[in-house]
Coordinates of C-alpha atoms in Angstrom, one line a residue:
Chain A
M287 CA 85.3 -187.4 -65.5
N288 CA 88.6 -185.6 -65.6
S289 CA 87.7 -182.1 -67.1
A290 CA 91.6 -180.8 -67.1
P291 CA 92.4 -181.9 -70.5
G292 CA 89.5 -180.5 -72.1
I293 CA 89.7 -177.3 -70.8
V294 CA 93.4 -177.0 -71.6
A295 CA 92.6 -178.0 -75.1
V296 CA 89.8 -175.6 -75.7
F297 CA 91.9 -172.8 -74.1
L298 CA 95.1 -173.5 -76.2
V299 CA 93.1 -173.7 -79.7
S300 CA 91.1 -170.3 -79.0
V301 CA 94.5 -168.4 -77.9
T302 CA 96.3 -170.1 -81.0
T303 CA 93.6 -169.0 -83.4
L304 CA 93.2 -165.7 -81.9
A305 CA 97.2 -165.1 -82.4
I306 CA 97.2 -166.4 -86.1
G307 CA 94.4 -164.2 -86.8
T308 CA 96.1 -161.2 -85.3
W309 CA 99.2 -161.8 -87.1
G310 CA 97.3 -162.1 -90.4
L311 CA 95.9 -158.8 -89.4
R312 CA 99.2 -157.1 -90.2
F313 CA 98.6 -158.0 -93.9
S314 CA 95.0 -156.9 -94.1
R315 CA 94.7 -153.2 -95.0
T316 CA 91.9 -152.7 -97.5
T317 CA 88.3 -153.8 -98.3
S318 CA 89.6 -156.3 -100.6
D319 CA 91.5 -157.7 -98.0
F320 CA 88.4 -158.3 -95.8
Y321 CA 86.5 -160.0 -98.4
V322 CA 88.6 -161.9 -100.7
A323 CA 92.4 -161.7 -99.2
S324 CA 93.2 -159.4 -102.5
R325 CA 92.8 -162.7 -104.3
T326 CA 96.2 -163.8 -103.9
V327 CA 96.2 -167.1 -101.8
R328 CA 98.0 -169.8 -103.5
P329 CA 96.5 -173.2 -104.1
A330 CA 98.2 -175.2 -101.3
L331 CA 97.0 -172.5 -98.6
N332 CA 93.7 -171.9 -100.2
A333 CA 93.1 -175.7 -100.2
S334 CA 94.1 -176.0 -96.6
A335 CA 91.7 -173.2 -95.9
I336 CA 89.0 -174.5 -97.6
G337 CA 89.6 -177.7 -96.0
G338 CA 89.9 -176.4 -92.6
E339 CA 86.5 -174.4 -93.0
Y340 CA 84.6 -177.4 -94.8
L341 CA 85.2 -179.9 -91.8
S342 CA 82.7 -178.9 -89.4
A343 CA 81.6 -180.5 -86.3
A344 CA 79.4 -182.7 -88.9
S345 CA 82.4 -184.4 -90.0
F346 CA 84.7 -184.3 -86.7
L347 CA 82.1 -185.8 -84.9
G348 CA 78.7 -186.5 -86.4
V349 CA 80.3 -189.0 -89.1
A350 CA 81.9 -191.4 -86.9
G351 CA 78.5 -191.3 -84.5
L352 CA 76.3 -191.9 -87.8
V353 CA 78.2 -194.9 -88.7
L354 CA 78.5 -196.3 -85.3
V355 CA 74.7 -196.1 -85.1
F356 CA 73.1 -196.8 -88.4
G357 CA 76.1 -198.4 -90.4
A358 CA 77.7 -198.3 -93.7
D359 CA 75.0 -196.3 -95.3
M360 CA 76.0 -193.2 -93.6
L361 CA 79.4 -193.5 -95.2
W362 CA 77.6 -191.7 -98.1
Y363 CA 77.9 -188.4 -96.0
P364 CA 81.7 -188.3 -96.4
V365 CA 81.9 -189.5 -100.0
G366 CA 79.0 -187.2 -100.8
W367 CA 80.8 -184.2 -99.1
T368 CA 84.2 -184.9 -100.9
A369 CA 82.2 -185.9 -104.6
G370 CA 80.7 -182.5 -104.4
Y371 CA 84.0 -180.8 -104.9
V372 CA 84.4 -182.9 -107.9
V373 CA 81.1 -181.6 -109.4
L374 CA 82.0 -177.8 -108.2
L375 CA 85.5 -178.4 -109.8
V376 CA 84.1 -179.7 -113.2
L377 CA 81.0 -177.1 -113.7
V378 CA 81.7 -174.2 -111.3
A379 CA 85.4 -173.7 -109.9
A380 CA 87.3 -171.6 -113.0
P381 CA 84.3 -169.9 -114.2
L382 CA 83.1 -168.7 -110.7
R383 CA 86.8 -167.4 -110.1
R384 CA 86.9 -165.6 -113.5
S385 CA 83.3 -164.0 -113.2
G386 CA 85.2 -161.4 -111.0
A387 CA 82.3 -161.2 -108.4
Y388 CA 83.0 -161.0 -104.6
T389 CA 79.9 -163.1 -103.2
L390 CA 77.1 -165.2 -104.8
P391 CA 74.5 -162.5 -105.1
D392 CA 77.3 -160.4 -106.7
F393 CA 77.6 -163.3 -109.0
A394 CA 73.9 -163.9 -109.5
E395 CA 73.3 -159.9 -110.1
A396 CA 76.4 -159.7 -112.6
R397 CA 75.1 -162.6 -114.6
T398 CA 71.2 -161.7 -114.6
G399 CA 71.7 -157.7 -114.5
S400 CA 69.0 -157.6 -112.1
R401 CA 68.8 -156.4 -108.5
R402 CA 65.8 -158.7 -107.7
V403 CA 68.0 -161.6 -108.2
R404 CA 70.6 -160.3 -106.3
G405 CA 68.0 -159.5 -103.4
V406 CA 66.7 -163.2 -103.7
C407 CA 70.2 -164.6 -103.4
S408 CA 71.3 -162.3 -100.4
A409 CA 68.3 -163.5 -98.5
M410 CA 69.3 -167.2 -99.1
V411 CA 72.8 -166.8 -98.2
V412 CA 72.0 -165.3 -94.9
G413 CA 69.5 -167.9 -94.4
I414 CA 71.7 -171.0 -95.4
G415 CA 74.4 -169.4 -93.3
W416 CA 72.6 -168.8 -90.4
L417 CA 71.1 -172.5 -90.5
Y418 CA 74.4 -173.8 -90.8
L419 CA 75.8 -171.6 -88.1
L420 CA 73.1 -172.7 -85.6
P421 CA 74.3 -176.8 -85.2
Q422 CA 77.7 -175.3 -84.8
F423 CA 77.2 -173.2 -81.9
Q424 CA 75.0 -176.2 -80.6
G425 CA 77.7 -178.7 -81.0
A426 CA 80.0 -176.5 -79.2
G427 CA 77.9 -176.6 -76.3
V428 CA 77.3 -180.4 -76.4
T429 CA 81.1 -180.8 -76.6
L430 CA 82.1 -178.6 -73.9
A431 CA 79.5 -180.1 -71.7
A432 CA 80.7 -183.7 -72.2
T433 CA 84.2 -183.1 -72.0
T434 CA 84.4 -180.6 -69.2
G435 CA 81.2 -180.6 -67.5
A436 CA 80.5 -176.9 -68.2
P437 CA 76.9 -175.8 -68.5
Q438 CA 75.4 -175.9 -72.0
W439 CA 75.8 -172.3 -72.8
V440 CA 79.4 -172.0 -72.5
G441 CA 80.2 -173.6 -75.7
P442 CA 78.2 -171.2 -77.9
V443 CA 79.7 -168.1 -76.1
V444 CA 83.2 -169.1 -76.4
V445 CA 82.8 -170.0 -80.2
A446 CA 81.0 -166.9 -80.7
V447 CA 83.6 -164.4 -79.2
V448 CA 86.5 -166.0 -80.6
V449 CA 84.8 -166.0 -84.2
L450 CA 83.8 -162.4 -83.9
A451 CA 87.2 -161.4 -82.5
N452 CA 89.0 -162.9 -85.6
V453 CA 86.6 -162.1 -88.5
S454 CA 85.9 -158.3 -87.4
S455 CA 89.7 -157.7 -87.2
G456 CA 91.1 -159.4 -89.8
G457 CA 88.6 -160.3 -92.2
M458 CA 89.3 -162.9 -95.1
R459 CA 93.1 -162.6 -95.1
S460 CA 93.8 -163.3 -91.4
I461 CA 90.8 -166.1 -91.6
T462 CA 92.7 -167.9 -94.5
F463 CA 95.9 -168.4 -92.1
V464 CA 93.4 -169.5 -89.2
Q465 CA 91.6 -172.0 -91.4
A466 CA 94.6 -173.6 -93.1
F467 CA 96.2 -174.1 -89.8
Q468 CA 93.2 -175.7 -88.3
Y469 CA 92.4 -178.2 -91.3
W470 CA 96.0 -179.6 -90.1
L471 CA 95.3 -179.2 -86.3
K472 CA 91.8 -181.4 -87.2
L473 CA 93.8 -184.1 -89.3
T474 CA 96.4 -184.5 -86.5
A475 CA 93.6 -184.7 -83.9
L476 CA 92.0 -187.3 -85.6
L477 CA 94.9 -189.5 -87.1
L478 CA 97.2 -189.6 -83.8
P479 CA 94.4 -191.1 -81.5
A480 CA 93.3 -193.4 -84.2
A481 CA 96.9 -194.5 -84.7
V482 CA 97.3 -195.4 -80.9
L483 CA 93.8 -196.7 -80.6
V484 CA 94.2 -199.3 -83.4
A485 CA 97.5 -200.3 -81.8
V486 CA 95.9 -201.0 -78.3
W487 CA 93.0 -202.8 -80.4
F488 CA 95.9 -205.2 -82.0
G489 CA 97.4 -205.2 -78.4
D490 CA 94.0 -206.6 -77.0
G491 CA 94.2 -209.5 -79.6
R492 CA 91.9 -207.9 -82.3
P493 CA 88.4 -208.4 -80.7
G494 CA 85.7 -208.5 -83.1
A495 CA 82.4 -206.8 -82.4
A496 CA 79.2 -208.3 -81.5
P497 CA 77.6 -209.5 -84.8
V498 CA 74.6 -207.8 -86.3
A499 CA 71.9 -210.2 -86.7
D500 CA 70.6 -208.9 -90.1
G501 CA 73.8 -207.8 -91.6
A502 CA 72.3 -204.3 -92.4
W503 CA 75.3 -202.6 -90.7
D504 CA 77.4 -203.5 -93.5
L505 CA 75.1 -202.6 -96.4
P506 CA 75.5 -199.0 -97.7
L507 CA 71.6 -198.7 -98.3
A508 CA 69.1 -197.1 -96.2
D509 CA 66.4 -199.5 -94.8
G510 CA 63.0 -200.1 -96.7
G511 CA 63.7 -201.7 -99.9
A512 CA 62.9 -199.3 -102.8
I513 CA 62.4 -196.2 -100.5
G514 CA 66.1 -197.1 -98.9
L515 CA 67.0 -197.0 -102.5
Y516 CA 65.6 -193.5 -103.3
T517 CA 66.6 -192.1 -99.8
T518 CA 70.2 -193.1 -100.4
W519 CA 70.0 -191.8 -104.1
S520 CA 68.4 -188.4 -103.1
L521 CA 71.0 -188.0 -100.3
I522 CA 73.7 -188.6 -103.2
L523 CA 72.3 -186.0 -105.2
A524 CA 72.2 -183.7 -102.2
T525 CA 75.5 -184.0 -101.0
F526 CA 76.8 -183.9 -104.6
L527 CA 75.0 -180.8 -105.6
G528 CA 74.8 -178.9 -102.2
T529 CA 78.7 -178.4 -101.7
M530 CA 78.7 -175.8 -104.6
G531 CA 75.7 -173.9 -103.2
L532 CA 77.1 -173.3 -99.7
P533 CA 78.2 -169.8 -99.3
H534 CA 81.0 -170.2 -97.2
V535 CA 82.7 -172.6 -99.6
V536 CA 81.9 -170.4 -102.8
V537 CA 83.2 -167.2 -101.1
R538 CA 86.8 -169.0 -100.9
F539 CA 86.8 -169.4 -104.7
Y540 CA 87.2 -165.7 -105.0
T541 CA 90.2 -165.5 -103.0
N542 CA 92.1 -167.5 -105.8
P543 CA 94.3 -165.4 -108.3
D544 CA 92.8 -166.9 -111.5
G545 CA 90.7 -169.6 -113.1
R546 CA 93.5 -172.1 -113.4
A547 CA 94.5 -171.6 -109.7
A548 CA 90.5 -172.0 -108.6
R549 CA 90.8 -175.5 -110.4
R550 CA 94.2 -176.8 -108.8
T551 CA 92.8 -175.5 -105.2
T552 CA 89.8 -177.6 -105.8
L553 CA 92.0 -180.5 -106.5
F554 CA 94.3 -180.1 -103.7
V555 CA 91.0 -180.0 -101.5
L556 CA 90.0 -183.5 -103.0
A557 CA 93.3 -184.8 -101.7
L558 CA 92.9 -183.2 -98.1
L559 CA 89.2 -184.3 -97.8
G560 CA 90.0 -188.0 -98.7
L561 CA 92.7 -188.2 -96.5
F562 CA 90.6 -186.8 -93.7
Y563 CA 87.6 -189.0 -94.3
L564 CA 89.6 -192.2 -93.9
L565 CA 89.8 -191.6 -90.2
P566 CA 85.9 -191.3 -88.9
P567 CA 84.9 -194.8 -90.0
V568 CA 87.9 -196.3 -87.7
Y569 CA 86.4 -194.6 -84.7
A570 CA 82.9 -196.0 -85.8
A571 CA 84.4 -199.5 -86.0
L572 CA 86.4 -199.2 -83.0
G573 CA 83.4 -197.7 -81.2
R574 CA 81.6 -200.9 -82.5
V575 CA 83.8 -203.0 -80.4
Y576 CA 84.3 -200.8 -77.4
A577 CA 81.4 -198.4 -77.2
G578 CA 78.2 -200.3 -77.9
S579 CA 76.6 -198.6 -75.1
L580 CA 76.9 -195.1 -76.8
A581 CA 74.9 -196.3 -80.1
E582 CA 72.2 -198.1 -77.8
S583 CA 71.6 -194.8 -75.4
G584 CA 71.5 -192.7 -78.6
R585 CA 74.8 -190.5 -77.7
G586 CA 76.7 -191.7 -80.9
D587 CA 78.0 -188.3 -81.5
T588 CA 80.1 -188.4 -78.8
V589 CA 82.3 -191.5 -79.7
V590 CA 85.3 -189.6 -80.9
L591 CA 85.4 -187.7 -77.9
E592 CA 84.8 -190.7 -75.4
L593 CA 86.6 -193.6 -77.1
P594 CA 90.1 -192.7 -75.7
S595 CA 89.1 -193.0 -72.3
L596 CA 87.2 -196.0 -72.7
M597 CA 90.1 -197.6 -74.6
L598 CA 92.9 -196.2 -72.4
S599 CA 93.5 -195.0 -68.6
G600 CA 95.6 -192.5 -67.1
M601 CA 98.0 -190.0 -68.7
G602 CA 97.3 -191.6 -72.3
A603 CA 93.7 -191.1 -72.1
D604 CA 93.9 -187.7 -70.9
L605 CA 96.4 -186.4 -73.6
L606 CA 94.2 -188.3 -76.5
T607 CA 91.1 -186.9 -74.9
G608 CA 92.5 -183.3 -75.1
L609 CA 93.7 -183.6 -78.6
V610 CA 90.3 -184.7 -80.0
T611 CA 88.5 -182.1 -77.8
A612 CA 91.0 -179.7 -79.6
G613 CA 90.1 -181.1 -82.9
A614 CA 86.2 -180.9 -82.3
F615 CA 86.6 -177.4 -81.0
A616 CA 88.9 -176.4 -84.1
A617 CA 86.0 -177.7 -86.1
F618 CA 83.3 -175.5 -84.8
L619 CA 85.7 -172.4 -85.0
S620 CA 87.0 -172.5 -88.7
T621 CA 83.3 -173.7 -90.1
S622 CA 81.7 -170.8 -88.0
S623 CA 84.3 -168.3 -89.4
G624 CA 83.9 -169.3 -92.8
L625 CA 80.1 -169.0 -92.6
S626 CA 80.3 -165.8 -90.6
I627 CA 82.7 -164.3 -93.3
A628 CA 80.2 -165.2 -96.1
V629 CA 77.3 -164.0 -94.0
A630 CA 78.9 -160.8 -92.9
G631 CA 80.0 -160.2 -96.6
V632 CA 76.6 -160.4 -98.1
L633 CA 75.1 -158.1 -94.8
S634 CA 77.6 -155.7 -95.0
Q635 CA 77.1 -155.0 -99.0
D636 CA 73.4 -155.1 -99.0
V637 CA 72.4 -154.1 -95.3
T638 CA 74.6 -152.5 -93.1
G639 CA 76.6 -150.6 -95.9
R640 CA 73.4 -148.8 -96.6
V641 CA 73.4 -148.0 -92.9
V642 CA 76.8 -146.6 -92.6
R643 CA 77.4 -144.4 -95.5
R644 CA 80.3 -142.4 -94.9
A645 CA 83.2 -142.4 -97.4
G646 CA 85.8 -145.2 -96.4
S647 CA 83.5 -147.0 -94.1
Q648 CA 83.3 -150.2 -95.7
V649 CA 85.4 -151.8 -93.1
T650 CA 83.0 -150.4 -90.2
A651 CA 80.0 -151.9 -92.6
F652 CA 81.9 -155.2 -92.5
R653 CA 82.3 -155.2 -88.8
L654 CA 78.6 -154.5 -88.2
G655 CA 77.7 -157.5 -90.6
A656 CA 80.1 -159.7 -88.7
V657 CA 78.2 -158.8 -85.4
L658 CA 74.8 -159.6 -87.1
A659 CA 76.0 -162.8 -88.8
V660 CA 77.2 -164.3 -85.4
V661 CA 75.0 -163.0 -82.8
V662 CA 71.8 -164.1 -84.3
P663 CA 72.4 -167.8 -84.6
A664 CA 74.3 -167.7 -81.1
V665 CA 71.2 -166.4 -79.6
A666 CA 69.1 -168.7 -81.5
A667 CA 71.2 -171.6 -80.5
L668 CA 71.1 -170.2 -76.6
V669 CA 67.2 -170.0 -76.9
T670 CA 66.6 -173.5 -78.5
P671 CA 68.9 -176.0 -77.1
D672 CA 67.6 -178.9 -78.7
V673 CA 66.9 -178.5 -82.4
A674 CA 68.0 -181.8 -84.2
V675 CA 71.5 -180.8 -85.2
A676 CA 72.2 -183.5 -88.1
R677 CA 68.7 -182.5 -89.3
V678 CA 69.4 -178.8 -89.4
V679 CA 72.8 -179.5 -91.6
G680 CA 70.8 -181.7 -93.9
L681 CA 68.3 -179.2 -94.3
A682 CA 71.2 -176.7 -95.4
F683 CA 72.7 -179.1 -98.0
A684 CA 69.3 -179.9 -99.5
V685 CA 68.2 -176.0 -99.8
A686 CA 71.7 -175.3 -101.3
A687 CA 71.4 -177.9 -103.9
S688 CA 67.9 -177.0 -104.9
T689 CA 68.5 -173.0 -105.2
F690 CA 72.3 -172.1 -105.7
A691 CA 73.3 -175.3 -107.7
P692 CA 70.7 -174.7 -110.5
L693 CA 71.4 -171.0 -110.5
L694 CA 75.0 -171.5 -111.1
L695 CA 74.9 -174.3 -113.3
L696 CA 72.6 -172.7 -115.9
G697 CA 74.0 -169.2 -115.4
I698 CA 77.6 -170.6 -116.1
W699 CA 76.5 -172.8 -119.0
W700 CA 73.6 -171.6 -120.6
R701 CA 73.0 -168.1 -122.2
G702 CA 69.3 -168.4 -122.2
L703 CA 68.9 -167.8 -118.4
T704 CA 66.9 -164.6 -117.7
A705 CA 66.4 -162.8 -114.4
A706 CA 62.8 -163.9 -114.3
G707 CA 63.8 -167.5 -114.9
A708 CA 66.6 -167.6 -112.1
V709 CA 64.0 -165.9 -109.4
A710 CA 61.2 -168.4 -110.3
G711 CA 63.7 -171.3 -110.0
L712 CA 65.4 -170.0 -106.8
L713 CA 62.0 -169.7 -105.2
V714 CA 60.3 -172.9 -106.5
G715 CA 63.7 -175.1 -105.2
G716 CA 64.2 -173.1 -102.0
V717 CA 60.2 -173.3 -100.9
G718 CA 59.9 -176.8 -102.1
S719 CA 63.1 -178.1 -100.3
V720 CA 62.4 -175.9 -96.7
T721 CA 58.8 -176.7 -96.8
A722 CA 59.6 -180.7 -97.0
T723 CA 62.1 -180.5 -94.3
V724 CA 60.3 -178.4 -92.2
W725 CA 57.2 -180.8 -92.4
T726 CA 59.3 -183.6 -91.9
L727 CA 60.9 -182.0 -88.5
A728 CA 57.3 -180.9 -87.4
D729 CA 55.6 -184.2 -88.2
A730 CA 58.1 -187.1 -87.4
S731 CA 55.4 -190.0 -87.9
Y732 CA 56.7 -192.5 -90.3
S733 CA 54.4 -192.8 -93.5
G734 CA 56.4 -194.6 -96.4
W735 CA 57.0 -193.0 -99.3
V736 CA 55.6 -189.4 -98.2
D737 CA 58.0 -189.5 -95.4
A738 CA 60.8 -190.3 -97.7
L739 CA 60.0 -188.1 -100.3
L740 CA 59.8 -185.0 -97.9
G741 CA 62.3 -186.3 -95.5
Q742 CA 65.2 -186.2 -98.7
P743 CA 63.8 -183.4 -101.1
A744 CA 66.8 -183.2 -103.5
A745 CA 65.6 -185.8 -105.8
W746 CA 62.6 -184.0 -107.0
S747 CA 63.4 -180.5 -105.7
V748 CA 66.6 -180.2 -107.6
P749 CA 65.3 -181.0 -110.9
L750 CA 62.0 -179.1 -110.2
A751 CA 64.1 -175.9 -109.5
C752 CA 66.2 -176.3 -112.9
L753 CA 63.0 -177.0 -115.0
T754 CA 61.3 -173.8 -113.6
M755 CA 64.4 -171.8 -114.5
V756 CA 64.5 -173.3 -118.0
V757 CA 60.7 -173.0 -118.5
V758 CA 60.2 -169.5 -117.2
S759 CA 63.6 -168.1 -119.0
R760 CA 62.2 -169.7 -122.4
A761 CA 58.9 -167.9 -121.8
T762 CA 60.8 -164.6 -121.4
R763 CA 63.3 -164.9 -123.6
G764 CA 63.1 -161.4 -124.8
A765 CA 64.1 -160.4 -121.8
M766 CA 67.4 -162.1 -122.0
P767 CA 70.2 -160.2 -120.7
A768 CA 72.2 -158.1 -123.5
H769 CA 75.4 -159.0 -121.9
A770 CA 75.0 -162.8 -121.4
R771 CA 77.2 -163.9 -124.1
R772 CA 80.2 -161.6 -123.0
F773 CA 79.8 -162.6 -119.8
L774 CA 80.2 -166.3 -121.1
V775 CA 83.4 -165.3 -122.3
R776 CA 84.5 -164.0 -119.3
L777 CA 83.7 -167.1 -117.2
H778 CA 85.2 -169.6 -119.8
T779 CA 88.2 -168.0 -121.7
P780 CA 91.7 -168.2 -120.1
E781 CA 92.7 -164.7 -118.5
A782 CA 95.9 -164.8 -120.8
V783 CA 94.0 -164.2 -123.8
E784 CA 93.2 -160.3 -124.6
L785 CA 89.6 -160.2 -125.0
D786 CA 86.8 -157.8 -124.2
R787 CA 85.0 -159.2 -121.0
G788 CA 82.6 -156.5 -120.4
Chain B
M79 CA 119.4 -168.9 -178.2
D80 CA 115.7 -167.6 -178.7
E81 CA 115.0 -164.9 -181.0
Q82 CA 112.3 -163.7 -179.0
P83 CA 113.1 -162.8 -175.3
P84 CA 111.1 -164.2 -172.8
Q85 CA 107.9 -162.2 -172.0
R86 CA 108.4 -159.4 -169.6
V87 CA 106.8 -160.5 -166.1
R88 CA 106.1 -157.8 -163.5
V89 CA 107.0 -158.9 -160.1
T90 CA 105.7 -157.3 -157.2
G91 CA 105.8 -158.0 -153.4
P92 CA 102.5 -158.9 -152.0
D93 CA 100.2 -156.0 -151.1
R94 CA 101.1 -155.0 -147.7
R95 CA 98.2 -152.9 -146.9
T96 CA 95.4 -155.3 -147.9
A97 CA 97.3 -158.2 -146.1
R98 CA 97.4 -156.3 -143.0
R99 CA 94.1 -155.2 -143.1
A100 CA 92.4 -158.5 -144.3
P101 CA 91.4 -160.7 -141.2
L102 CA 90.7 -159.8 -138.2
P103 CA 92.8 -161.0 -135.4
R104 CA 90.9 -163.8 -133.9
T105 CA 90.3 -162.2 -130.5
R106 CA 88.5 -159.2 -132.2
E107 CA 86.3 -161.8 -134.2
I108 CA 85.1 -163.1 -130.7
D109 CA 84.8 -159.3 -129.4
A110 CA 82.9 -158.5 -132.2
A111 CA 80.6 -161.9 -132.1
T112 CA 81.1 -162.3 -135.8
P113 CA 80.3 -165.9 -137.2
V114 CA 83.9 -167.0 -137.2
G115 CA 84.2 -165.5 -133.6
E116 CA 81.2 -167.8 -132.4
I117 CA 82.6 -170.5 -133.8
Y118 CA 85.8 -170.0 -132.0
L119 CA 84.0 -169.4 -128.8
G120 CA 81.7 -172.2 -129.4
S121 CA 84.3 -174.8 -129.9
L122 CA 85.8 -173.7 -126.4
L123 CA 82.5 -174.0 -124.6
R124 CA 81.5 -177.3 -126.3
E125 CA 84.9 -179.1 -125.6
Q126 CA 84.6 -178.1 -121.9
L127 CA 81.1 -179.0 -121.4
R128 CA 81.6 -182.2 -123.4
L129 CA 84.4 -183.0 -120.8
A130 CA 82.5 -181.9 -117.6
V131 CA 79.7 -184.1 -118.9
L132 CA 82.0 -187.0 -119.4
V133 CA 83.5 -186.8 -115.9
L134 CA 79.8 -186.3 -114.5
V135 CA 78.9 -189.3 -116.5
V136 CA 81.6 -191.7 -114.8
L137 CA 81.2 -190.1 -111.4
F138 CA 77.2 -190.4 -111.2
G139 CA 77.5 -193.9 -112.8
V140 CA 80.1 -195.2 -110.8
L141 CA 79.1 -194.2 -107.3
G142 CA 75.3 -194.0 -108.0
S143 CA 75.3 -197.6 -109.3
M144 CA 76.4 -198.8 -105.9
P145 CA 73.2 -198.5 -104.0
L146 CA 71.4 -200.3 -106.8
L147 CA 74.0 -203.2 -106.8
F148 CA 73.6 -203.5 -103.0
H149 CA 69.9 -203.4 -103.6
L150 CA 69.7 -205.9 -106.1
W151 CA 72.2 -208.2 -104.6
P152 CA 72.1 -207.6 -100.7
S153 CA 74.6 -210.5 -100.2
L154 CA 77.3 -208.9 -101.4
G155 CA 77.2 -207.1 -98.0
G156 CA 78.3 -210.1 -96.6
H157 CA 81.5 -210.6 -98.6
R158 CA 84.8 -209.8 -96.8
V159 CA 88.2 -208.7 -98.0
L160 CA 91.0 -209.1 -95.5
G161 CA 88.2 -209.3 -92.8
V162 CA 86.5 -205.8 -93.9
P163 CA 83.2 -206.0 -95.4
V164 CA 83.5 -205.1 -99.1
A165 CA 81.0 -202.0 -98.9
W166 CA 83.3 -200.4 -96.2
W167 CA 86.3 -201.1 -98.8
V168 CA 84.5 -199.3 -101.5
L169 CA 83.0 -196.3 -100.1
G170 CA 85.5 -195.9 -96.8
V171 CA 88.7 -196.3 -99.0
L172 CA 88.6 -196.7 -102.3
A173 CA 86.1 -194.0 -103.1
Y174 CA 88.5 -191.1 -102.3
P175 CA 91.4 -192.2 -104.8
F176 CA 88.6 -192.4 -107.3
L177 CA 87.3 -189.0 -106.8
L178 CA 91.1 -187.7 -106.8
A179 CA 91.9 -189.4 -109.8
L180 CA 88.7 -188.1 -111.5
G181 CA 89.5 -184.4 -110.6
W182 CA 93.2 -184.8 -111.8
F183 CA 92.0 -186.1 -115.2
Y184 CA 89.6 -183.2 -115.5
V185 CA 92.1 -180.7 -114.6
R186 CA 94.6 -182.0 -117.1
R187 CA 92.1 -182.2 -119.8
A188 CA 90.4 -178.7 -119.1
E189 CA 94.0 -176.8 -119.1
R190 CA 94.9 -178.6 -122.4
N191 CA 91.6 -177.5 -124.1
E192 CA 92.4 -174.0 -122.6
R193 CA 95.9 -174.0 -124.1
D194 CA 94.4 -175.2 -127.6
F195 CA 92.2 -172.3 -127.5
T196 CA 94.7 -169.7 -126.4
A197 CA 97.1 -171.0 -129.2
L198 CA 94.2 -170.8 -131.7
V199 CA 93.1 -167.3 -131.3
D200 CA 96.7 -165.9 -130.5
A201 CA 98.0 -167.6 -133.4
S202 CA 95.9 -165.3 -136.0
T203 CA 98.4 -162.1 -136.4
E204 CA 101.4 -163.8 -137.1
E205 CA 100.3 -166.6 -139.4
L206 CA 97.9 -164.7 -141.7

């Protein structure tokens, strides 16, 4: 294998990322710049940044691989990851921006008036963030190993160093430019090769794939009759609701100028994601024709990286391989950056901010938080090289849907939510979803309904968390925060109206 | 001509002091959580929630019914349009314009609800 295109691509993406990050540094002066880019990011730029941050290794490599191996029911992943933004748009986007809080724990504390709720939320942001960072670092290792032949540890180290340099130097302001650039890089890196490869396929006389015996590849439904139906519905629920609970997505909404801009940003995001997700199934379908062996040998995740060299040869293959490698690397860098910002923001407010107490040392606290945010999962990725990557991302979505989604929904739309109710619901949803998935990871034996219920917990853990929050809140209704009504005024009224927002 | 002159009527302007004081500006009604203020605020919250629920029902109804359709009629999976299986058209292509249209509809309606609310509470001082 020719390793030059992969090395050149990784080098160029890393250098460009650092250069744009440094350029953004010139605008980054205050703490507000670090956390939320001083809330001045316009919808089009912000949406590109959200798209760049959101499209991780799972989207760039994983979707095509899953569809290639398992067929049309895996198309629910990209659809769910996009539909999550519709749910976020109608229930959360504008109110979250108007809440005026920096991070998810800030929102939780402002809404419930409780330090305890804040503590639980902080722990969950860090936990979900680290869970999501781990597979990014591992994916980087696999990609570099596949395209350049480098040892497995090189990928995590390169990503960790570039992300750390960017995040700790410029914070949110410089990251916004980096993320926006990386969305368009990822789109180009998937679109151009797809166009060339489809042309090659036409040139070859449009060969068809080997027919599948039972047609299951074309059914958008998991196997197993009623169990398959449950699994598919539970997956839909987890992806639709999980998006709003991912800390790195939510933190971007604070960078909008106002609630109206937050909505328009989300609309842009829907367009950008829809555009991007048209492409992975093309690779899967072509992979069906040209790369059947990948699916059989369980290396579906590399179909996007290997398809160019399987269909072409010489210079063209090298160029396209370099391009998709660059896109994949951009995916690791941007998602890791966004997650690191979110985790570092929480850590610096609740942990390192207390250690570094000198006046004017907030930026130091943020940098210290960034180091913790990146180093812990990077070390974990080096120590545990073969955790099931897709499963870990799935766990992050299910946990987010079972914890932060109910908190945001009830906190924004129901004034009866109390601190006790929030804590109880967060714990029930978190413990339920984590236990279920850890159980499945530890015990892979297939046992029908039990396996389905534990493997895709969202369909029961989300309603359970919501129900707990409502029941406990009703039981402790005397402790309803006095400012709850004023807080709802702030969340839902347009900024232009002169009202007392507490 | 009548002998009696018309009865003298005293003509005065509206009492400015009471008129200025009478109704609170509607924003203050909301701030003070008066019953009227609760109605203003409640109307905005109800409209926005109704809109959100409508969009979610359409979203979950349309996409959530897909697995059921293919579960009940597995032969749908064999149908092809322009050589591509129908499920691929629906989930791989058509789902995205659908989601975008849904979002666009929501943003328009939500902004209209907010404009109505702003007009309602800001109108108070000039009109009354």
